[in-house]
Short mmCIF file of C-alpha atoms and ligand atoms in Angstrom, two decimals:
data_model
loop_
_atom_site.label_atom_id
_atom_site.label_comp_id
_atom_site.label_asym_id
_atom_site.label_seq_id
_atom_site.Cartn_x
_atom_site.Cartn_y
_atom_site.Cartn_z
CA UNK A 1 -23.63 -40.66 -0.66
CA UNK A 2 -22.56 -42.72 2.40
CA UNK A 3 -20.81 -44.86 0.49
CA UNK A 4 -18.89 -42.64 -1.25
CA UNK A 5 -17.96 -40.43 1.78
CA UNK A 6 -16.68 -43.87 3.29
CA UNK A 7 -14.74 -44.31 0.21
CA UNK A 8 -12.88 -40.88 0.69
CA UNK A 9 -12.44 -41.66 4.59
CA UNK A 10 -10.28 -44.73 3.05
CA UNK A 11 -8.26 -42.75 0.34
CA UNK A 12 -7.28 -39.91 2.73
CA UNK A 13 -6.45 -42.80 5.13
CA UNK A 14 -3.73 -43.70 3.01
CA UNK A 15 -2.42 -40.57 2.71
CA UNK A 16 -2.42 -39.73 6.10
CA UNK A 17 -3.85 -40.64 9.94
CA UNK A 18 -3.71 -37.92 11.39
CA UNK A 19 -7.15 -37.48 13.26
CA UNK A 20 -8.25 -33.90 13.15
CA UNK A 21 -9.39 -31.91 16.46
CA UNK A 22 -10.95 -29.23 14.25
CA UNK A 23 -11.65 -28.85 10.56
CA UNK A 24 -11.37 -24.85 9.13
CA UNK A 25 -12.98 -23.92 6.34
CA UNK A 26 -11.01 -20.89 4.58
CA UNK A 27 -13.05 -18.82 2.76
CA UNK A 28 -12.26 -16.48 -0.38
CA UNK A 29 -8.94 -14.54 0.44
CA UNK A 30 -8.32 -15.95 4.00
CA UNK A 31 -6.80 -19.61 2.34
CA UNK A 32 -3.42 -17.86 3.48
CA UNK A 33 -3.72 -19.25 6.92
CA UNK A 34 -2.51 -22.46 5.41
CA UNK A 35 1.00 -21.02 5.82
CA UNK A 36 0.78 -20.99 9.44
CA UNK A 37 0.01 -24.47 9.91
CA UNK A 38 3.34 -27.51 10.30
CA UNK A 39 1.29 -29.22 7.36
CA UNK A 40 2.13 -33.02 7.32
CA UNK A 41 -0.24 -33.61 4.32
CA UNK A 42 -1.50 -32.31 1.57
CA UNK A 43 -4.66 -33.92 -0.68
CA UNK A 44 -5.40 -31.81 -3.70
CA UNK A 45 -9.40 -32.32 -4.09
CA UNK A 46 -8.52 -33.71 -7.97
CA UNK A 47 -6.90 -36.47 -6.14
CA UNK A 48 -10.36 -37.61 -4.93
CA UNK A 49 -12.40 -39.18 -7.55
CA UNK A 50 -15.62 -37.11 -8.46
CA UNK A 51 -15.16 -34.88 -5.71
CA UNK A 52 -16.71 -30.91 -6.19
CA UNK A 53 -13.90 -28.89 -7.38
CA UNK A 54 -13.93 -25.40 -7.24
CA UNK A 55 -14.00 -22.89 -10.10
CA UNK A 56 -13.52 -19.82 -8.34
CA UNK A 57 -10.46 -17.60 -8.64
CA UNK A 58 -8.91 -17.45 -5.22
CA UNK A 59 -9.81 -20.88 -4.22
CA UNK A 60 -6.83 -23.54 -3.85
CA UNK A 61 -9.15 -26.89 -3.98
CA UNK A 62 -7.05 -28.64 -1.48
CA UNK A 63 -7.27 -30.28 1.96
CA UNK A 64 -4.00 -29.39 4.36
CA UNK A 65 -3.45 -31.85 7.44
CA UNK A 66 -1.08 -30.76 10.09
CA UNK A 67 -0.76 -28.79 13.62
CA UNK A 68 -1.94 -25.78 14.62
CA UNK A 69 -1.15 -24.33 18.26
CA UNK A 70 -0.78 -27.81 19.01
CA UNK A 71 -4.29 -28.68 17.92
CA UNK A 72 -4.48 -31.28 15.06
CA UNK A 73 -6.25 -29.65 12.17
CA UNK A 74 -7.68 -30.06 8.59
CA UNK A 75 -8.00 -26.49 7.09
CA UNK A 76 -9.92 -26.26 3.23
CA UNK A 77 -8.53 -24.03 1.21
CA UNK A 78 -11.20 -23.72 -1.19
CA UNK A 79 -14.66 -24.69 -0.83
CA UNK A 80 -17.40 -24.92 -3.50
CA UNK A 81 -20.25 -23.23 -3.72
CA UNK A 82 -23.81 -23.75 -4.68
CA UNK A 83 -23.44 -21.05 -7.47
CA UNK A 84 -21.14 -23.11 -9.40
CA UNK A 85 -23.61 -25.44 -10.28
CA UNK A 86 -23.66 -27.99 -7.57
CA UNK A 87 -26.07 -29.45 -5.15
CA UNK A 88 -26.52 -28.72 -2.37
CA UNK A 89 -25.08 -32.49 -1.01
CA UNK A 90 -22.27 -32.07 -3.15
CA UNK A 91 -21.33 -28.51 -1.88
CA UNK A 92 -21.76 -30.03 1.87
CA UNK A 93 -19.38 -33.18 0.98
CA UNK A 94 -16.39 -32.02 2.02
CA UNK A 95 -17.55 -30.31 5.64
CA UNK A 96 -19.01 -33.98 6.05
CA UNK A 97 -15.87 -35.75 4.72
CA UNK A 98 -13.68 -33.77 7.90
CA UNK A 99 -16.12 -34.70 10.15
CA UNK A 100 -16.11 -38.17 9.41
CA UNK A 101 -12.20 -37.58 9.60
CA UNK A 102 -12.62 -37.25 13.21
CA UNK A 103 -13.15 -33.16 12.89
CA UNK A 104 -15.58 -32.57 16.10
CA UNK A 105 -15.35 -28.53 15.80
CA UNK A 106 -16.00 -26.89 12.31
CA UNK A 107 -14.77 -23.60 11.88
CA UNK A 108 -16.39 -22.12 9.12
CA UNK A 109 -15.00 -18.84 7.23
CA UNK A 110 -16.36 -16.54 4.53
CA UNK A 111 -16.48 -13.18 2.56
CA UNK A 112 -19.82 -11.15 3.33
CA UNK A 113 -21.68 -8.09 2.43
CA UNK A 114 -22.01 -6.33 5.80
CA UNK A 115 -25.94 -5.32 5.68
CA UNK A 116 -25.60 -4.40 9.74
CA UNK A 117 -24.55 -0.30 8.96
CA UNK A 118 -22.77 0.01 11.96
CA UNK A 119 -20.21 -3.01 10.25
CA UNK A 120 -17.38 -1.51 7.84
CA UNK A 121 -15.30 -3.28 5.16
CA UNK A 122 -12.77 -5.09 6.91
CA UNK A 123 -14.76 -6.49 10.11
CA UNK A 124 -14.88 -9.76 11.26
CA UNK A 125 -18.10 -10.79 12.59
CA UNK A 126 -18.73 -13.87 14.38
CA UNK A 127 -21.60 -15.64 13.40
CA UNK A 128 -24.39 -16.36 16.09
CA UNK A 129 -26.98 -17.86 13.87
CA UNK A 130 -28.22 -17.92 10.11
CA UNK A 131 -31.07 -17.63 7.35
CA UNK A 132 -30.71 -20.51 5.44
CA UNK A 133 -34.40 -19.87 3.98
CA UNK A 134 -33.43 -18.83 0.52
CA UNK A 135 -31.50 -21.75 -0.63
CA UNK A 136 -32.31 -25.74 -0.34
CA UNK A 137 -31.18 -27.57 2.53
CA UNK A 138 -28.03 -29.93 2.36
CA UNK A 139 -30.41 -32.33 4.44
CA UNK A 140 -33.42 -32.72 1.86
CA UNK A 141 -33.34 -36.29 0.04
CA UNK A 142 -32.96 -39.13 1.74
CA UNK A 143 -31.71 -38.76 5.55
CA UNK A 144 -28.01 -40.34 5.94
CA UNK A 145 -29.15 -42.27 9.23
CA UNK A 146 -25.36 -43.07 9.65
CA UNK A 147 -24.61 -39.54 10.12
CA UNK A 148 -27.34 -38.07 11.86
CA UNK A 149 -31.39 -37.63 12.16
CA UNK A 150 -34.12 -37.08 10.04
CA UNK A 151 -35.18 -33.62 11.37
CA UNK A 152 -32.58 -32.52 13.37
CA UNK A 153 -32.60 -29.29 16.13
CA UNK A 154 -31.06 -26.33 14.97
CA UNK A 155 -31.58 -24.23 17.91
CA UNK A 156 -28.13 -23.59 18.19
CA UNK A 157 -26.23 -24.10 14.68
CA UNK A 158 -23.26 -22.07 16.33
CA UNK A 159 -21.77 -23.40 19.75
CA UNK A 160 -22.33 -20.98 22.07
CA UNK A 161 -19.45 -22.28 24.03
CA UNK A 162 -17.13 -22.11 20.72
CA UNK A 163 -18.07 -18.46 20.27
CA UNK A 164 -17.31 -17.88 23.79
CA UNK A 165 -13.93 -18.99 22.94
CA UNK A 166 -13.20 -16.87 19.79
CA UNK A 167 -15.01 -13.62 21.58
CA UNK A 168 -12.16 -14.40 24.51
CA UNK A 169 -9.60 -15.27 21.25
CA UNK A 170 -10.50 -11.74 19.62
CA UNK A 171 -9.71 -9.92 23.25
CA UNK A 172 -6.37 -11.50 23.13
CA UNK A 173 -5.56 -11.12 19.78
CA UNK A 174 -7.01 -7.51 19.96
CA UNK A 175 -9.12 -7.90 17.13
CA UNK A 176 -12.66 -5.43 17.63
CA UNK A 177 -15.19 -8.65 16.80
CA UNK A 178 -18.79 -7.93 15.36
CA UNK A 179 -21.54 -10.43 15.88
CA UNK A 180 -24.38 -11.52 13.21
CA UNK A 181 -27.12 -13.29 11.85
CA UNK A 182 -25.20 -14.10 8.60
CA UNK A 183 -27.76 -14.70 5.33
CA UNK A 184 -26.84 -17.18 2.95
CA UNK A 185 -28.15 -16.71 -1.28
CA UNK A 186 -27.91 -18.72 -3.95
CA UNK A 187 -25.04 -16.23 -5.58
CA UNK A 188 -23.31 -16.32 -8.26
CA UNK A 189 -25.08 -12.53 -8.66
CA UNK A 190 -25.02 -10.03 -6.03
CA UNK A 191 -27.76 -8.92 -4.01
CA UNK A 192 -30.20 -6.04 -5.28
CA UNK A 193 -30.83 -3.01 -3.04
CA UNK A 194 -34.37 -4.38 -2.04
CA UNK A 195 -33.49 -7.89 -1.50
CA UNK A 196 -30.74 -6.05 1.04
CA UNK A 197 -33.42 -3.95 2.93
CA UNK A 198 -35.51 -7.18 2.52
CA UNK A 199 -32.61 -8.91 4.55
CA UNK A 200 -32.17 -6.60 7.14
CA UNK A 201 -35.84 -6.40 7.75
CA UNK A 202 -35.78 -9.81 8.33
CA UNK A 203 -32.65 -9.76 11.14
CA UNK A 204 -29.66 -10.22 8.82
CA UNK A 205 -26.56 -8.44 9.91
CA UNK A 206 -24.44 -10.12 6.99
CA UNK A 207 -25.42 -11.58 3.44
CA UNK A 208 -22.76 -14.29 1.56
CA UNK A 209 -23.09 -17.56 -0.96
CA UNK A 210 -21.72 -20.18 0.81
CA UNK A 211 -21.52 -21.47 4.48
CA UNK A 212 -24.66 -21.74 6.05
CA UNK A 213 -25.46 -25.33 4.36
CA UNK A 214 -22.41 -26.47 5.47
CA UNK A 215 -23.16 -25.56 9.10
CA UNK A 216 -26.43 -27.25 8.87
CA UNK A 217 -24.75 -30.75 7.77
CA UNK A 218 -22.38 -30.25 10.26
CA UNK A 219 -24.76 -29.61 12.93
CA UNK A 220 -26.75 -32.68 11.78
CA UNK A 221 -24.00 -34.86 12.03
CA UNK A 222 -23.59 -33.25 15.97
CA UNK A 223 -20.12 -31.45 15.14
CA UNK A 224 -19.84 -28.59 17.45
CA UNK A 225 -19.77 -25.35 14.81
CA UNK A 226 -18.64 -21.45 14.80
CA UNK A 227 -18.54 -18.92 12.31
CA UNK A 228 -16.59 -16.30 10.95
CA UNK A 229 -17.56 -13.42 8.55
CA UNK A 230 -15.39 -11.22 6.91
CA UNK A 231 -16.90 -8.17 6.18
CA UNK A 232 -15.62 -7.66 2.57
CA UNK A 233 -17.81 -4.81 0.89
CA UNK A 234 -20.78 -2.96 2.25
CA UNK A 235 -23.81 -4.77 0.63
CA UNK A 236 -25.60 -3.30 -2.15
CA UNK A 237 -27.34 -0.14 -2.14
CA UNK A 238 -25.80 0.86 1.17
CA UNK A 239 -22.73 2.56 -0.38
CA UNK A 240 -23.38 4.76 -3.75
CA UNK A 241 -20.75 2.27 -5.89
CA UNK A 242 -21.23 -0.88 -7.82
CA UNK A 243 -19.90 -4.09 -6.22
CA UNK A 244 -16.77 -5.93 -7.40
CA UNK A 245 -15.38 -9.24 -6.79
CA UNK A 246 -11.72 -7.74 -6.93
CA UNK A 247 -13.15 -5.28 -3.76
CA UNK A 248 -14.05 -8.67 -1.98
CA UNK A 249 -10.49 -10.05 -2.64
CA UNK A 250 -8.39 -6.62 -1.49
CA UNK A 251 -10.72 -6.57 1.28
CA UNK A 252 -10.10 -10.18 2.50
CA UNK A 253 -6.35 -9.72 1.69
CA UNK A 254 -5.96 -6.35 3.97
CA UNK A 255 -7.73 -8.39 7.24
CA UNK A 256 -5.57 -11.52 6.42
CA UNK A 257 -3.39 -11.04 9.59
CA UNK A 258 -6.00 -9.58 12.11
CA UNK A 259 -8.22 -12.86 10.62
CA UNK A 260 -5.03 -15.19 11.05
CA UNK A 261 -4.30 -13.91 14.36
CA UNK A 262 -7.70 -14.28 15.72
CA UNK A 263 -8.03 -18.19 14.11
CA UNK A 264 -4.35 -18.73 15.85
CA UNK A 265 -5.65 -17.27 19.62
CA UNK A 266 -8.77 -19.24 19.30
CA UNK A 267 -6.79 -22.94 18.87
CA UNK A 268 -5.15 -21.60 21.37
CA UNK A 269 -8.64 -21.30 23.55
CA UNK A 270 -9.82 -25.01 22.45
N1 HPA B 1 -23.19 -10.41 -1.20
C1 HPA B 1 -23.09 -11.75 -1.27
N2 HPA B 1 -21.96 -12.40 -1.10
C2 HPA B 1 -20.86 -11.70 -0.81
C3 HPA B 1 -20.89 -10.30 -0.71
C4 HPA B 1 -22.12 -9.63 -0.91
O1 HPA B 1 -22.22 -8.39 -0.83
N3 HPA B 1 -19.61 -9.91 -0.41
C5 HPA B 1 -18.86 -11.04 -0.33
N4 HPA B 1 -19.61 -12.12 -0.57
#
């Protein structure tokens, strides 16, 4: 796996050296933000041999180098996810491709069920820890001792000092910013009523398919990592309605600026 993530450091080197500050990870929806960027490169994921690509509608599969607010940046737009069929080291690849980029701070984005009541669809919630207990670690297998230890701390997955700076981001940007214990399962199906009042008994505010293994790797590997939920749907059982995919998508699309303009004010911050 080293060796391969090595091998990716080189072909993106040839493309481009720009050394990313931060690496953003756009989840379903929010891959608009890529507009707001001065992109100076742009690496489709097909033009990486055997890399995970994406099969989900609404996800680019492409790395975008550039400037942001001044702050050199690789955004994702498109990630894969564990439901597709991948494992779990595969799914965490890219996160630890950026890092070994140069990427110190990992902004990580997604679509969620909001299992908190008080949340509504459209809320972003900034993530101040996880439940990574129903799906496999990124970590298990042999330990990448070139990246990072064998049992690593993960006391503090999110930077407190990084969600400092996007609560101070959402005051300027004037965005109303929840905070969660976001849930990650194994997906592709949605949650059942039970397994929602399961995760709420157990301190979840937010429940999603992706994002939580790629914190851990990141964390391993000592990047400095924050979170952002956006709170697509209600989760299941709370609201009398089926969910949809398509509700996930509108949803994402409507809180596109408020999300952009937070993500802006926070490079801002860093
Ligand atoms: N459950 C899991 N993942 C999700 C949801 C949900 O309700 N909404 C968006 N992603």
């Amino acid at each position: 796996m080293y060796g391969r993530l090595k091998g990716y450091v080189e072909t993106i080197r040839r493309k481009t050296d720009l050394v990313p500050r931060a690496a953003i990870v756009l989840g379903s929806g929010l891959g608009a933000y890529g507009e707001q960027i001065e992109a100076e490169a742009e690496i489709p994921y097909s033009e990486l041999e055997g890399f995970p690509v994406s099969t989900v509608a609404g996800h680019k599969g492409r790395f975008l180098f550039g400037t942001a607010q001044g702050v050199p940046v690789v955004l994702m737009q498109g990630r894969v996810h564990y439901y597709e069929g991948y494992d779990m080291q595969e799914v965490v690849l890219p996160a630890r491709l950026m890092g070994m980029l140069g990427a110190q701070i990992l902004v990580l984005t997604n679509a969620a069920g909001g299992i908190n009541t008080s949340f509504h669809p459209g809320d972003l919630m900034l993530l101040t820890d996880h439940i990574s207990s129903f799906v496999p670690s990124p970590l298990r297998g042999a330990n990448i001792d070139e990246l990072g230890p064998r049992f690593p701390d993960m006391s503090h997955v999110y930077s407190p000092a990084l969600a400092d700076k996007l609560r101070t981001a959402a005051d300027a940007a004037g965005v109303d910013l929840k905070e969660g214990v976001y849930a990650q399962l194994s997906g592709p199906n949605y949650e059942t009523p039970a397994e929602i009042r399961m995760l709420r008994a157990l301190g979840a505010d937010a429940v999603g398919m992706s994002t939580v293994c790629e914190a851990m790797a990141a964390r391993h590997m000592g990047m400095e990592v924050c979170g952002i939920s956006c709170i697509t749907n209600m989760a299941a059982g709370i609201l009398d309605q089926p969910l949809d995919h398509r509700e996930v998508q509108e949803t994402a699309d409507r809180v596109k600026e408020k999300f952009e303009g937070l993500v802006t004010q926070f490079l801002r911050e860093i």
